[in-house]
Amino acid sequence: MLSIEHFYLLLAAFLAYAGWRNLRERRYAHAAFWGLIALLFASGQTVLSASKAGNPLPSQWAGAGVIALALLATRMRREHIAEAPESERLASAQRLGHRLFLPALVIPLLTVLVVLFGDHIVIGGVALFGKGSLTLMGLALACVVSAIAAIVVTRQRPLQAADEGRRLLDTMGWAALLPLVLATLGGVFAASGVGDAVAAIVSSVIPADSRLACVLAYGLGMVLFTMIMGNAFAAFPVMTAGIGLPLLIQQHGAAPAVLGSLGMLTGYCGTLMTPMAANFNLVPAALLELDDPNAVIRAQLPTAIPLLLVNLALMYWLAFR
């Protein structure tokens, strides 16, 4: 039976490999950074079990680890990491052609298949997938299968996948953790009552009995919070707890699935427009060595603004049908 913990351990092994490679190259801050994250992933289930048993010490150690990561991030610097010569990469791309896209297409295709049919896959009377988020397990499995497919298509040695993954990880640096950290921040905000405060403020400012006003407040609030916090994952629990659930779903009868999906997509419009989403907007500009650090944002604005308007219209039209 596959569980999400198996994939966490696999991810921890990859991060530990990245840390070991950096240690060999005397990049000590990078080595400690990835090694500490590997330890946190590998011990995550143990920490969770200990916390459920009433022992707060493991959680405190995890918190100390997060603080240590923040300190280590200040010591991390982007440096050139050797890769195959450009002529060799160009020749490989010409040889493989469109087959290069096959491993990437495996990820969304297999993820959707697992979500749709994963509950019905039984081997020897045992369900293939254990309890937990089927979407997350499907995505993790798809990434593993995609890596294997890439090795087969390119006919490279298996360790090359880990080497290239490590190179990309070190190129992005600490920004690779932003989606995870910001999603956690959103959960913390929701648990600390920020959503209730937002609901009180919005109710006092807009006419809560107006369906249109609540939709606009929810959609634009998702965009604004996303731009401030850098990720829609962080904004979603706050805005849904503050506006989506009490005003749109409970008061106006909006469909939760439609509202949630369109609300998250609306938040991504804010991701396209903010430098706070460093891993999406600033890191690509740095990797491409663009003169304007905000060039990616400027290129995305003509898409973000019309998409925002379309999402608001769809939310108002579809969520209440």
mmCIF file of C-alpha atoms in Angstrom:
data_model
loop_
_atom_site.group_PDB
_atom_site.id
_atom_site.type_symbol
_atom_site.label_atom_id
_atom_site.label_comp_id
_atom_site.label_asym_id
_atom_site.label_seq_id
_atom_site.Cartn_x
_atom_site.Cartn_y
_atom_site.Cartn_z
ATOM 1 C CA MET A 1 0.000 0.000 0.000
ATOM 2 C CA LEU A 2 1.324 3.410 -0.995
ATOM 3 C CA SER A 3 0.997 6.281 1.444
ATOM 4 C CA ILE A 4 2.136 9.877 1.301
ATOM 5 C CA GLU A 5 4.812 9.062 3.892
ATOM 6 C CA HIS A 6 6.600 6.869 1.332
ATOM 7 C CA PHE A 7 6.913 9.838 -0.994
ATOM 8 C CA TYR A 8 8.045 12.089 1.847
ATOM 9 C CA LEU A 9 10.867 9.639 2.557
ATOM 10 C CA LEU A 10 11.788 9.554 -1.127
ATOM 11 C CA LEU A 11 11.846 13.354 -1.209
ATOM 12 C CA ALA A 12 13.967 13.368 1.943
ATOM 13 C CA ALA A 13 16.465 11.043 0.249
ATOM 14 C CA PHE A 14 16.735 13.391 -2.734
ATOM 15 C CA LEU A 15 17.217 16.427 -0.491
ATOM 16 C CA ALA A 16 19.858 14.549 1.497
ATOM 17 C CA TYR A 17 21.663 13.789 -1.783
ATOM 18 C CA ALA A 18 21.556 17.479 -2.709
ATOM 19 C CA GLY A 19 22.996 18.336 0.691
ATOM 20 C CA TRP A 20 25.763 15.737 0.342
ATOM 21 C CA ARG A 21 26.765 17.044 -3.090
ATOM 22 C CA ASN A 22 26.962 20.576 -1.732
ATOM 23 C CA LEU A 23 29.021 19.358 1.212
ATOM 24 C CA ARG A 24 31.507 17.750 -1.167
ATOM 25 C CA GLU A 25 31.767 21.047 -3.040
ATOM 26 C CA ARG A 26 32.251 22.979 0.238
ATOM 27 C CA ARG A 27 29.028 24.921 -0.116
ATOM 28 C CA TYR A 28 28.313 24.501 3.558
ATOM 29 C CA ALA A 29 25.270 26.769 3.880
ATOM 30 C CA HIS A 30 23.530 24.964 0.993
ATOM 31 C CA ALA A 31 24.492 21.584 2.419
ATOM 32 C CA ALA A 32 23.081 22.426 5.843
ATOM 33 C CA PHE A 33 19.930 23.950 4.334
ATOM 34 C CA TRP A 34 18.969 20.944 2.203
ATOM 35 C CA GLY A 35 20.151 18.472 4.828
ATOM 36 C CA LEU A 36 17.954 20.068 7.483
ATOM 37 C CA ILE A 37 14.918 20.022 5.192
ATOM 38 C CA ALA A 38 15.617 16.353 4.436
ATOM 39 C CA LEU A 39 15.642 15.649 8.166
ATOM 40 C CA LEU A 40 12.341 17.474 8.659
ATOM 41 C CA PHE A 41 10.681 15.532 5.824
ATOM 42 C CA ALA A 42 12.084 12.202 6.983
ATOM 43 C CA SER A 43 10.966 12.741 10.581
ATOM 44 C CA GLY A 44 7.642 14.359 9.751
ATOM 45 C CA GLN A 45 5.534 11.308 10.515
ATOM 46 C CA THR A 46 7.457 10.721 13.760
ATOM 47 C CA VAL A 47 6.924 14.341 14.795
ATOM 48 C CA LEU A 48 3.219 14.102 13.993
ATOM 49 C CA SER A 49 2.822 10.890 15.966
ATOM 50 C CA ALA A 50 4.688 12.303 18.946
ATOM 51 C CA SER A 51 2.609 15.478 18.884
ATOM 52 C CA LYS A 52 -0.605 13.445 18.866
ATOM 53 C CA ALA A 53 0.702 11.571 21.895
ATOM 54 C CA GLY A 54 0.892 14.871 23.779
ATOM 55 C CA ASN A 55 4.645 15.438 23.586
ATOM 56 C CA PRO A 56 5.299 19.016 22.378
ATOM 57 C CA LEU A 57 9.095 18.621 22.175
ATOM 58 C CA PRO A 58 9.268 17.286 18.560
ATOM 59 C CA SER A 59 7.158 20.184 17.310
ATOM 60 C CA GLN A 60 9.424 22.607 19.133
ATOM 61 C CA TRP A 61 12.437 21.052 17.436
ATOM 62 C CA ALA A 62 10.713 21.432 14.068
ATOM 63 C CA GLY A 63 10.089 25.101 14.852
ATOM 64 C CA ALA A 64 13.747 25.542 15.742
ATOM 65 C CA GLY A 65 14.614 23.893 12.438
ATOM 66 C CA VAL A 66 12.485 26.426 10.540
ATOM 67 C CA ILE A 67 14.286 29.288 12.291
ATOM 68 C CA ALA A 68 17.615 27.684 11.403
ATOM 69 C CA LEU A 69 16.503 27.491 7.752
ATOM 70 C CA ALA A 70 15.745 31.218 7.755
ATOM 71 C CA LEU A 71 19.228 31.951 9.121
ATOM 72 C CA LEU A 72 20.902 29.622 6.623
ATOM 73 C CA ALA A 73 18.997 31.227 3.730
ATOM 74 C CA THR A 74 20.847 34.487 4.394
ATOM 75 C CA ARG A 75 24.134 32.686 3.715
ATOM 76 C CA MET A 76 23.097 31.051 0.456
ATOM 77 C CA ARG A 77 24.449 32.561 -2.737
ATOM 78 C CA ARG A 78 23.757 31.754 -6.374
ATOM 79 C CA GLU A 79 26.820 30.223 -8.021
ATOM 80 C CA HIS A 80 27.375 28.610 -11.400
ATOM 81 C CA ILE A 81 26.891 24.841 -11.284
ATOM 82 C CA ALA A 82 28.528 22.911 -14.086
ATOM 83 C CA GLU A 83 26.213 21.375 -16.684
ATOM 84 C CA ALA A 84 26.563 19.801 -20.090
ATOM 85 C CA PRO A 85 28.005 22.081 -22.797
ATOM 86 C CA GLU A 86 25.451 24.006 -24.830
ATOM 87 C CA SER A 87 26.432 22.219 -28.050
ATOM 88 C CA GLU A 88 25.819 18.852 -26.413
ATOM 89 C CA ARG A 89 22.431 19.927 -25.031
ATOM 90 C CA LEU A 90 21.399 21.344 -28.417
ATOM 91 C CA ALA A 91 22.385 18.140 -30.211
ATOM 92 C CA SER A 92 20.424 16.094 -27.670
ATOM 93 C CA ALA A 93 17.343 18.298 -28.089
ATOM 94 C CA GLN A 94 17.487 17.966 -31.884
ATOM 95 C CA ARG A 95 17.883 14.201 -31.617
ATOM 96 C CA LEU A 96 14.974 13.714 -29.213
ATOM 97 C CA GLY A 97 12.627 16.288 -30.742
ATOM 98 C CA HIS A 98 9.092 16.393 -29.367
ATOM 99 C CA ARG A 99 9.687 13.246 -27.345
ATOM 100 C CA LEU A 100 11.163 15.555 -24.706
ATOM 101 C CA PHE A 101 7.629 16.649 -23.826
ATOM 102 C CA LEU A 102 6.396 13.123 -23.038
ATOM 103 C CA PRO A 103 7.791 12.918 -19.466
ATOM 104 C CA ALA A 104 6.285 16.320 -18.640
ATOM 105 C CA LEU A 105 2.874 15.273 -19.992
ATOM 106 C CA VAL A 106 2.948 12.151 -17.817
ATOM 107 C CA ILE A 107 2.603 14.277 -14.660
ATOM 108 C CA PRO A 108 -0.853 15.832 -15.248
ATOM 109 C CA LEU A 109 -2.189 12.755 -17.054
ATOM 110 C CA LEU A 110 -1.237 10.248 -14.355
ATOM 111 C CA THR A 111 -2.337 12.597 -11.569
ATOM 112 C CA VAL A 112 -5.818 12.892 -13.061
ATOM 113 C CA LEU A 113 -6.053 9.116 -13.558
ATOM 114 C CA VAL A 114 -5.102 8.457 -9.939
ATOM 115 C CA VAL A 115 -7.648 10.987 -8.686
ATOM 116 C CA LEU A 116 -10.413 9.472 -10.826
ATOM 117 C CA PHE A 117 -9.664 5.773 -10.388
ATOM 118 C CA GLY A 118 -7.202 5.475 -7.483
ATOM 119 C CA ASP A 119 -9.866 4.418 -4.976
ATOM 120 C CA HIS A 120 -10.809 1.458 -7.178
ATOM 121 C CA ILE A 121 -7.310 0.008 -7.654
ATOM 122 C CA VAL A 122 -6.979 -3.084 -5.466
ATOM 123 C CA ILE A 123 -4.111 -5.593 -5.645
ATOM 124 C CA GLY A 124 -4.425 -8.863 -3.753
ATOM 125 C CA GLY A 125 -7.365 -7.536 -1.766
ATOM 126 C CA VAL A 126 -5.367 -4.482 -0.622
ATOM 127 C CA ALA A 127 -6.009 -0.965 -1.886
ATOM 128 C CA LEU A 128 -2.985 0.407 -3.737
ATOM 129 C CA PHE A 129 -3.342 3.867 -2.180
ATOM 130 C CA GLY A 130 -3.706 4.356 1.558
ATOM 131 C CA LYS A 131 -5.593 7.028 3.424
ATOM 132 C CA GLY A 132 -4.731 10.629 2.741
ATOM 133 C CA SER A 133 -4.948 13.087 -0.118
ATOM 134 C CA LEU A 134 -5.369 11.045 -3.290
ATOM 135 C CA THR A 135 -4.476 14.107 -5.364
ATOM 136 C CA LEU A 136 -1.184 14.591 -3.515
ATOM 137 C CA MET A 137 -0.289 10.917 -3.773
ATOM 138 C CA GLY A 138 -1.191 10.897 -7.457
ATOM 139 C CA LEU A 139 1.011 13.923 -8.097
ATOM 140 C CA ALA A 140 3.909 12.377 -6.183
ATOM 141 C CA LEU A 141 3.593 9.071 -8.046
ATOM 142 C CA ALA A 142 3.336 10.921 -11.360
ATOM 143 C CA CYS A 143 6.567 12.790 -10.646
ATOM 144 C CA VAL A 144 8.387 9.515 -9.943
ATOM 145 C CA VAL A 145 7.016 7.895 -13.110
ATOM 146 C CA SER A 146 7.879 11.029 -15.098
ATOM 147 C CA ALA A 147 11.485 10.911 -13.870
ATOM 148 C CA ILE A 148 11.733 7.264 -14.946
ATOM 149 C CA ALA A 149 10.197 8.140 -18.332
ATOM 150 C CA ALA A 150 12.729 10.948 -18.789
ATOM 151 C CA ILE A 151 15.589 8.524 -18.099
ATOM 152 C CA VAL A 152 14.191 6.066 -20.649
ATOM 153 C CA VAL A 153 13.569 8.713 -23.322
ATOM 154 C CA THR A 154 16.959 10.407 -22.958
ATOM 155 C CA ARG A 155 18.863 7.149 -22.287
ATOM 156 C CA GLN A 156 20.769 8.787 -19.459
ATOM 157 C CA ARG A 157 22.042 7.073 -16.322
ATOM 158 C CA PRO A 158 19.503 7.160 -13.443
ATOM 159 C CA LEU A 159 21.751 9.302 -11.257
ATOM 160 C CA GLN A 160 21.571 12.035 -13.904
ATOM 161 C CA ALA A 161 17.989 12.746 -12.837
ATOM 162 C CA ALA A 162 19.120 13.406 -9.274
ATOM 163 C CA ASP A 163 22.047 15.518 -10.485
ATOM 164 C CA GLU A 164 19.847 17.704 -12.686
ATOM 165 C CA GLY A 165 17.238 18.002 -9.959
ATOM 166 C CA ARG A 166 19.921 19.062 -7.524
ATOM 167 C CA ARG A 167 21.285 21.625 -10.001
ATOM 168 C CA LEU A 168 17.829 23.164 -10.449
ATOM 169 C CA LEU A 169 17.249 23.114 -6.700
ATOM 170 C CA ASP A 170 20.504 24.949 -6.001
ATOM 171 C CA THR A 171 19.812 27.426 -8.793
ATOM 172 C CA MET A 172 16.474 28.360 -7.225
ATOM 173 C CA GLY A 173 17.879 28.246 -3.687
ATOM 174 C CA TRP A 174 15.648 29.038 -0.724
ATOM 175 C CA ALA A 175 12.900 30.328 -3.063
ATOM 176 C CA ALA A 176 12.051 26.692 -3.861
ATOM 177 C CA LEU A 177 10.431 26.477 -0.407
ATOM 178 C CA LEU A 178 8.159 29.501 -0.809
ATOM 179 C CA PRO A 179 4.987 27.597 -1.883
ATOM 180 C CA LEU A 180 5.313 25.219 1.082
ATOM 181 C CA VAL A 181 6.066 27.970 3.601
ATOM 182 C CA LEU A 182 3.350 30.312 2.352
ATOM 183 C CA ALA A 183 0.744 27.555 2.354
ATOM 184 C CA THR A 184 1.664 26.862 5.983
ATOM 185 C CA LEU A 185 1.417 30.583 6.730
ATOM 186 C CA GLY A 186 -2.116 30.623 5.366
ATOM 187 C CA GLY A 187 -3.063 27.775 7.705
ATOM 188 C CA VAL A 188 -1.540 29.638 10.653
ATOM 189 C CA PHE A 189 -3.470 32.800 9.762
ATOM 190 C CA ALA A 190 -6.728 30.879 9.495
ATOM 191 C CA ALA A 191 -6.144 29.101 12.822
ATOM 192 C CA SER A 192 -5.272 32.363 14.577
ATOM 193 C CA GLY A 193 -8.600 33.967 13.697
ATOM 194 C CA VAL A 194 -7.526 36.263 10.870
ATOM 195 C CA GLY A 195 -10.437 34.950 8.795
ATOM 196 C CA ASP A 196 -12.948 36.053 11.444
ATOM 197 C CA ALA A 197 -11.344 39.501 11.554
ATOM 198 C CA VAL A 198 -11.563 39.759 7.775
ATOM 199 C CA ALA A 199 -15.239 38.741 7.876
ATOM 200 C CA ALA A 200 -15.999 41.423 10.469
ATOM 201 C CA ILE A 201 -14.221 44.136 8.464
ATOM 202 C CA VAL A 202 -15.817 43.141 5.162
ATOM 203 C CA SER A 203 -19.293 42.939 6.692
ATOM 204 C CA SER A 204 -18.931 46.455 8.036
ATOM 205 C CA VAL A 205 -17.707 47.870 4.720
ATOM 206 C CA ILE A 206 -19.815 46.157 2.049
ATOM 207 C CA PRO A 207 -23.531 45.303 1.966
ATOM 208 C CA ALA A 208 -23.392 41.655 3.066
ATOM 209 C CA ASP A 209 -26.861 41.008 1.623
ATOM 210 C CA SER A 210 -25.568 41.815 -1.889
ATOM 211 C CA ARG A 211 -24.405 38.710 -3.707
ATOM 212 C CA LEU A 212 -22.412 40.742 -6.232
ATOM 213 C CA ALA A 213 -20.657 42.757 -3.535
ATOM 214 C CA CYS A 214 -19.628 39.574 -1.694
ATOM 215 C CA VAL A 215 -18.308 37.986 -4.896
ATOM 216 C CA LEU A 216 -16.250 41.080 -5.671
ATOM 217 C CA ALA A 217 -14.945 41.239 -2.101
ATOM 218 C CA TYR A 218 -13.974 37.568 -2.178
ATOM 219 C CA GLY A 219 -12.354 37.640 -5.614
ATOM 220 C CA LEU A 220 -10.508 40.933 -5.202
ATOM 221 C CA GLY A 221 -9.568 39.975 -1.657
ATOM 222 C CA MET A 222 -7.992 36.763 -2.973
ATOM 223 C CA VAL A 223 -5.970 38.802 -5.460
ATOM 224 C CA LEU A 224 -4.883 41.383 -2.871
ATOM 225 C CA PHE A 225 -3.909 38.846 -0.198
ATOM 226 C CA THR A 226 -2.073 36.789 -2.799
ATOM 227 C CA MET A 227 -0.088 39.813 -3.911
ATOM 228 C CA ILE A 228 0.808 40.603 -0.295
ATOM 229 C CA MET A 229 1.621 37.045 0.801
ATOM 230 C CA GLY A 230 3.080 35.865 -2.499
ATOM 231 C CA ASN A 231 0.985 32.746 -3.001
ATOM 232 C CA ALA A 232 -2.689 31.880 -3.423
ATOM 233 C CA PHE A 233 -2.258 28.897 -1.085
ATOM 234 C CA ALA A 234 -1.651 31.343 1.767
ATOM 235 C CA ALA A 235 -4.531 33.641 0.834
ATOM 236 C CA PHE A 236 -7.127 30.917 0.213
ATOM 237 C CA PRO A 237 -7.814 29.715 3.788
ATOM 238 C CA VAL A 238 -7.942 33.291 5.092
ATOM 239 C CA MET A 239 -10.358 34.646 2.468
ATOM 240 C CA THR A 240 -12.483 31.502 2.365
ATOM 241 C CA ALA A 241 -12.853 31.445 6.142
ATOM 242 C CA GLY A 242 -13.555 35.176 6.242
ATOM 243 C CA ILE A 243 -15.780 35.749 3.208
ATOM 244 C CA GLY A 244 -16.311 32.604 1.152
ATOM 245 C CA LEU A 245 -17.774 30.347 3.845
ATOM 246 C CA PRO A 246 -19.871 32.701 6.023
ATOM 247 C CA LEU A 247 -21.103 35.119 3.373
ATOM 248 C CA LEU A 248 -21.146 33.351 0.014
ATOM 249 C CA ILE A 249 -21.730 29.700 0.956
ATOM 250 C CA GLN A 250 -23.798 29.909 4.150
ATOM 251 C CA GLN A 251 -25.652 33.166 3.521
ATOM 252 C CA HIS A 252 -26.049 33.208 -0.263
ATOM 253 C CA GLY A 253 -25.920 29.446 -0.972
ATOM 254 C CA ALA A 254 -22.906 29.339 -3.317
ATOM 255 C CA ALA A 255 -21.666 25.920 -4.440
ATOM 256 C CA PRO A 256 -18.499 25.211 -2.390
ATOM 257 C CA ALA A 257 -16.654 23.304 -5.139
ATOM 258 C CA VAL A 258 -17.284 25.958 -7.788
ATOM 259 C CA LEU A 259 -16.488 28.827 -5.434
ATOM 260 C CA GLY A 260 -13.315 27.200 -4.144
ATOM 261 C CA SER A 261 -11.899 26.316 -7.544
ATOM 262 C CA LEU A 262 -12.639 29.681 -9.105
ATOM 263 C CA GLY A 263 -11.494 31.483 -5.963
ATOM 264 C CA MET A 264 -8.113 29.771 -6.069
ATOM 265 C CA LEU A 265 -7.752 30.510 -9.786
ATOM 266 C CA THR A 266 -8.621 34.145 -9.106
ATOM 267 C CA GLY A 267 -5.888 34.258 -6.490
ATOM 268 C CA TYR A 268 -3.375 33.071 -9.065
ATOM 269 C CA CYS A 269 -4.085 36.269 -10.997
ATOM 270 C CA GLY A 270 -2.453 38.020 -8.069
ATOM 271 C CA THR A 271 0.521 35.639 -8.262
ATOM 272 C CA LEU A 272 1.139 36.824 -11.810
ATOM 273 C CA MET A 273 1.324 40.444 -10.671
ATOM 274 C CA THR A 274 3.501 40.464 -7.552
ATOM 275 C CA PRO A 275 7.252 40.332 -6.872
ATOM 276 C CA MET A 276 6.401 38.632 -3.572
ATOM 277 C CA ALA A 277 5.933 35.446 -5.631
ATOM 278 C CA ALA A 278 9.701 35.322 -5.996
ATOM 279 C CA ASN A 279 9.917 31.704 -7.107
ATOM 280 C CA PHE A 280 7.484 32.391 -9.973
ATOM 281 C CA ASN A 281 8.441 35.907 -11.044
ATOM 282 C CA LEU A 282 11.904 36.876 -9.794
ATOM 283 C CA VAL A 283 13.787 33.573 -10.028
ATOM 284 C CA PRO A 284 12.959 33.083 -13.764
ATOM 285 C CA ALA A 285 14.175 36.627 -14.469
ATOM 286 C CA ALA A 286 17.415 35.826 -12.656
ATOM 287 C CA LEU A 287 17.823 32.483 -14.449
ATOM 288 C CA LEU A 288 17.299 34.165 -17.822
ATOM 289 C CA GLU A 289 19.671 36.992 -16.791
ATOM 290 C CA LEU A 290 17.135 39.663 -17.734
ATOM 291 C CA ASP A 291 18.081 43.310 -17.193
ATOM 292 C CA ASP A 292 14.654 44.111 -15.756
ATOM 293 C CA PRO A 293 13.918 41.989 -12.651
ATOM 294 C CA ASN A 294 10.184 42.680 -13.135
ATOM 295 C CA ALA A 295 10.143 41.706 -16.816
ATOM 296 C CA VAL A 296 8.217 38.492 -16.097
ATOM 297 C CA ILE A 297 5.515 40.418 -14.231
ATOM 298 C CA ARG A 298 5.196 42.969 -17.029
ATOM 299 C CA ALA A 299 4.773 40.164 -19.567
ATOM 300 C CA GLN A 300 2.070 38.515 -17.444
ATOM 301 C CA LEU A 301 -0.083 41.584 -16.766
ATOM 302 C CA PRO A 302 -1.995 41.404 -20.107
ATOM 303 C CA THR A 303 -3.032 37.870 -19.124
ATOM 304 C CA ALA A 304 -3.652 38.425 -15.410
ATOM 305 C CA ILE A 305 -6.105 41.344 -15.651
ATOM 306 C CA PRO A 306 -8.500 39.887 -18.294
ATOM 307 C CA LEU A 307 -8.353 36.508 -16.533
ATOM 308 C CA LEU A 308 -9.327 38.192 -13.264
ATOM 309 C CA LEU A 309 -12.383 39.793 -14.870
ATOM 310 C CA VAL A 310 -13.418 36.513 -16.498
ATOM 311 C CA ASN A 311 -13.040 34.629 -13.201
ATOM 312 C CA LEU A 312 -15.195 37.138 -11.348
ATOM 313 C CA ALA A 313 -17.909 36.828 -13.995
ATOM 314 C CA LEU A 314 -17.767 33.016 -13.940
ATOM 315 C CA MET A 315 -17.867 32.983 -10.153
ATOM 316 C CA TYR A 316 -21.019 35.095 -10.087
ATOM 317 C CA TRP A 317 -22.652 33.088 -12.876
ATOM 318 C CA LEU A 318 -21.729 29.507 -11.959
ATOM 319 C CA ALA A 319 -21.500 29.435 -8.157
ATOM 320 C CA PHE A 320 -25.216 30.141 -7.656
ATOM 321 C CA ARG A 321 -26.757 27.983 -10.377
#
